[in-house]
Amino acid sequence: MKLRTARHKPDPRSMRTRTDDAHAAPQPPLPPDETMTSESIQSRIKRVIVDCLMLEGLAPEEIGDEQALFGEGLGLDSVDALELVLGLEAEFGIKVKSDEMDRTAFNSVTSLAGFVEGQMAKAEAARASET
Amino acid sequence: MRSDLVVTGLGTIGPHGAGVEALAAGLAQSRVVRCEVDQSPAWHPAQPARFAGRVDPAQLKPWIDAAKARRQSLPSRLAVAAGRMAFEDAGLERAARAGRDVAVSLGTAFGPNDFTAKLLDQIAGAGPQSASPFLFMESVANAHAGQVALDSELRGANITVVQREASGLLALIQGAACFDDGACELALVGMVDEMGSLTHGMLDQYAALSRGAAGGGELGRAFDAGRDGFFAAEGATLLVLERASDAAARGARVRARITGAVRANDPSAPRTDWGSGVAHLSAALARGMQRHGLSPADFDAVVSGASGSRRGDWLEAQVLKRVLGAEALPTVLAPKATLGEFGGGFLGAAILALSSPFGPTPGFESIDPELGIRPHDGRELAPPQRLLVSSLAAGGAAAWLFVDAP
Amino acid sequence: MGAVTPYGLGVDAFAQGLASGQAAIGDVELFSTELHRTHIAGEVALDLEAALPDLAPAHRRRLSRSDTFGLVAAREALDQARARELATQAGLFLGSSTGGMFEGESFYWDLRQPGARRPRVSRIASQQHNGPTDAVARALGFGGPVVTLSSACSAATMALEAALRSLRSGEVDLALAGGADSLCQLTYAGFNALRAVDEEVCRPFQASRAGLSLGEGAGVLVLETAEHAAARGARVLATFAGAGSSCDAHHMTAPDEDGAGLALALEKALADARLAPEAIGLVNAHGTATPLNDAAEWKGLERVFGTRLAEIAVMATKGSVGHLLGACGGVEAIASILALARGKLPPAPNPGPLDAECPAGLAHGGERALSLPCAALSVNLAFGGANAAVVFRSAASPASEGAG
């Protein structure tokens, strides 16, 4: 075993470099569908919040753009934030690094929309620089 | 373990429904409640066992707060529901528990298998980075105990015991041990398991389940000559334990007194079956009885863990005969023939045996000459004053409990 | 005592590794981490053949990785205590968080392959959480109470407490207790999903800490009543003075930020040991190195020790071997007893500026002497809010329960 001391930086690796010969398991997220962009980012975020956090009985449109998502507002917590990131990654084709998980981005749907737009722009820039 | 503990609350949910009355009615009527297990994922072998005892989700609903439960696995929900019922049965409202050191000790044979499988699907499917935090935090075996503590605000020791069929009784004993040295003031103890298609299929792959080979249909035919495996069930049963003096001080109804316990292990047991260590287990039980000043004649009935398993029932019968005397055996109840293996109903039956009538043992037709035990035939019994509760697990673990009428 | 750690097989290898001040955390070789978020862990470089040379191949094949860790550690501990033949009446209390999940998950994935031949179900004979316990019980002939505690990261410490209660009640005179766990993709992906894993070697209590490092192994102790140990002339390595546990009842994964739940476990452990907080000179902290955990743990310790906490020597074993999950309480108890015996803490690996919020008295930049005589407190926190703590005194002090 090669021992490490702290400060080691692993090589940057692509997220998926091998095709999975899998089965009935959940499939990788589809890239964002262009036809869906007519739906606002805000309403897509609300849909992701309800679906992926299993908020049964809550309709997406009941969530206000400025409503606090955590604490007193919708009552979400840190694990919800992590689960929500997975949902947003799948919905918007973005990849959020652990050190980019800015707490303030999760204040409301509006702040999340800003965060997602930033991430999408970054992903777009990364794709452009690759080609 | 102290000898002055009493059971003042019983919460149970299982194939028979939610609550003590549903369980008692099922036992009195010898009613086996079962449903077809989904075979579509192909977990099962050819000619599979088809039935399991599962919980009707409608029974669970009134006991669950949907918003709080949104992230919980089925076994967590079952445990939370049974915990709420147990405290209600004990007359211990939230306010009455506040500030007290309440331990939780839950047994589970399998833990949250279905959530674990879903998580493994994600890891192999969309990749490890798609693994759900929700699933992961509920995939640990102690998630159920943690959720119960969170739901009922219980800040004492939070224990999870995993020891196959004996998980429930061992968890009860571990919870009772928390009263030693003042490590708790009140305890919520019991067992929970789910019986999804995957777990059922794997048990069937091990040929552990009854497939109705003897022509009598799929039943856990406890002690029967034609038994061909057990019938698997899900559910949760939780008991409230407290000191007799505390229960008396608050005027609580006492369901049972727990006067002692014995634990041992049969090292001859294979990993997934019962062993042949009759002499060793019998000596351990006999020593434990002696330590508690009990003789074989003191027991009015045995609540046996016999489930219809070939080797397990054999071992159970040999130990009971050797310790209590083959000719002098008291009534032997085998509630797992009605309730199934796992899911904790057995613990509820052990307490109800003091106060509630049991119907004839379902599926029992003829005495196995090697076992020589005829389990309870449904005749009316004088309410037992003292029970021996027995639980032997595949893999070797053994637990016995001495239970007295209030 | 017996241990399998990322430093190697045996308590000596563990002690030497700790003394080296180098962390045994490196690239994962057990499975490909290519698709995972992080790539390092404290992996045990284990040669099964060498670890259990006398075992029949058929028997060895049925052992999971965790089983093997547990069995190797159990044999070492019983041999050191000269207690092998006492197993028939002894208790066995082992913690494990995932049991044989490393084997279980590969079985499951094979089972899911369409069209492939169905894998043999015997491959998961030891998949369950009780796998290591059953493997040890069967191989070494344990005949007393056998119980698996599976309270995630505090499982082994709770197993030590369960053994203590059994010994005190007179149920057994001797017990083996601790824990065993192996790395697997489930926990590796899972802790990464919680963004709780550092890409670099974990750095408990440091300002730059960014998560835990996972690890694997086993740590077990032979515990017996003082009378029993004296009667058979056993060498006493330490006194197991007390134990206590509690639950935050706050959140399934996040610690109670004000440390109240943890403090309750610490206070119970001290009361159980009949010791005042002033008697504690060493704290082996849970110290996972996640930003939240270390801060919350420190709050809990502050509640119990007040300003004196600044003077207490603190170890964070996870900085050396990673987080052994259901086994960590076992190896951390051993690390505590080793430190008490040597009278000093080994140097903590990868020193760096401490977090002002939790300025733990770690041995940064060399060994740190303990002010003897003192007692050691070893602490664990877990999912589900389950906290557990155990207290050891050095061998010289009057004994109630011994650890051999």
XYZ file of N, CA and C in Angstrom, chain A residues 15-16 20 22-23 25-28 52-55 76-77 79-80 82-83 86 95, chain B residues 66 70-71 77 118 120-127 129-135 137:
126
model
N -15.844 11.582 -14.028
C -16.834 10.956 -13.171
C -17.173 9.547 -13.645
N -17.342 9.401 -14.925
C -17.681 8.066 -15.435
C -16.799 7.780 -16.634
N -21.182 0.947 -17.664
C -21.591 -0.062 -16.701
C -22.444 -1.103 -17.372
N -24.658 -2.794 -16.350
C -25.694 -3.053 -15.351
C -27.037 -3.252 -16.028
N -27.860 -3.622 -15.494
C -29.056 -4.288 -15.102
C -30.197 -3.361 -14.771
N -30.829 -1.581 -12.433
C -30.558 -0.495 -11.503
C -30.935 0.851 -12.122
N -31.055 1.889 -11.273
C -31.385 3.203 -11.813
C -30.373 3.621 -12.886
N -30.824 4.221 -13.904
C -29.949 4.599 -15.006
C -29.315 5.964 -14.742
N -28.172 6.234 -15.388
C -27.546 7.534 -15.225
C -28.489 8.651 -15.658
N -37.549 14.734 -5.000
C -36.405 14.013 -4.461
C -36.370 14.052 -2.950
N -37.049 14.978 -2.336
C -37.098 14.977 -0.873
C -38.360 14.290 -0.349
N -39.114 13.695 -1.254
C -40.301 12.918 -0.900
C -41.259 13.704 -0.012
N -41.487 14.953 -0.408
C -42.392 15.801 0.360
C -43.828 15.551 -0.096
N -36.272 21.898 6.062
C -35.277 20.958 5.539
C -33.994 21.030 6.371
N -33.132 20.011 6.214
C -31.882 20.006 6.968
C -30.704 19.664 6.056
N -28.976 16.996 5.442
C -29.040 15.803 4.589
C -29.967 16.052 3.400
N -31.032 16.815 3.627
C -31.903 17.199 2.519
C -31.113 17.985 1.480
N -27.995 17.717 0.773
C -27.155 16.786 0.008
C -27.982 16.004 -1.009
N -29.153 15.569 -0.569
C -30.023 14.804 -1.464
C -30.497 15.710 -2.603
N -28.041 16.090 -5.407
C -28.089 14.958 -6.342
C -29.200 15.160 -7.370
N -22.437 19.321 -11.983
C -21.671 18.497 -11.047
C -21.159 19.422 -9.955
N -46.426 11.480 8.437
C -45.886 11.367 7.078
C -44.689 12.275 6.835
N -40.783 10.714 6.081
C -40.544 10.674 4.635
C -39.230 9.989 4.278
N -38.224 10.077 5.158
C -36.925 9.495 4.825
C -36.751 8.094 5.417
N -40.123 2.746 10.151
C -41.520 3.156 10.375
C -42.232 2.181 11.304
N -31.322 -1.021 -2.532
C -31.537 0.134 -3.413
C -30.259 0.949 -3.554
N -27.211 -0.177 -3.195
C -26.267 -0.947 -4.017
C -26.637 -0.833 -5.497
N -27.931 -0.771 -5.783
C -28.370 -0.569 -7.174
C -27.861 0.765 -7.709
N -27.949 1.788 -6.891
C -27.470 3.109 -7.331
C -25.965 3.091 -7.580
N -25.237 2.452 -6.681
C -23.781 2.453 -6.788
C -23.341 1.742 -8.068
N -23.984 0.610 -8.351
C -23.605 -0.146 -9.549
C -24.238 0.433 -10.805
N -25.343 1.112 -10.647
C -26.060 1.629 -11.811
C -25.531 2.981 -12.239
N -26.066 4.039 -11.675
C -25.652 5.384 -12.079
C -24.286 5.752 -11.518
N -23.741 4.913 -10.656
C -22.395 5.153 -10.141
C -22.392 5.579 -8.688
N -21.280 8.036 -7.184
C -21.557 9.435 -6.855
C -23.047 9.764 -6.916
N -23.834 8.780 -7.347
C -25.283 9.002 -7.322
C -25.907 8.407 -6.063
N -25.066 7.872 -5.171
C -25.595 7.254 -3.951
C -26.375 8.279 -3.142
N -27.539 7.869 -2.698
C -28.433 8.784 -1.990
C -28.087 8.878 -0.506
N -27.879 10.095 -0.016
C -27.658 10.255 1.428
C -28.828 9.715 2.254
N -30.044 9.894 1.749
C -31.217 9.381 2.473
C -31.089 7.880 2.684
N -30.793 7.181 1.588
C -30.707 5.719 1.686
C -29.559 5.311 2.591
N -28.098 6.834 5.157
C -28.260 7.002 6.607
C -29.324 6.057 7.173
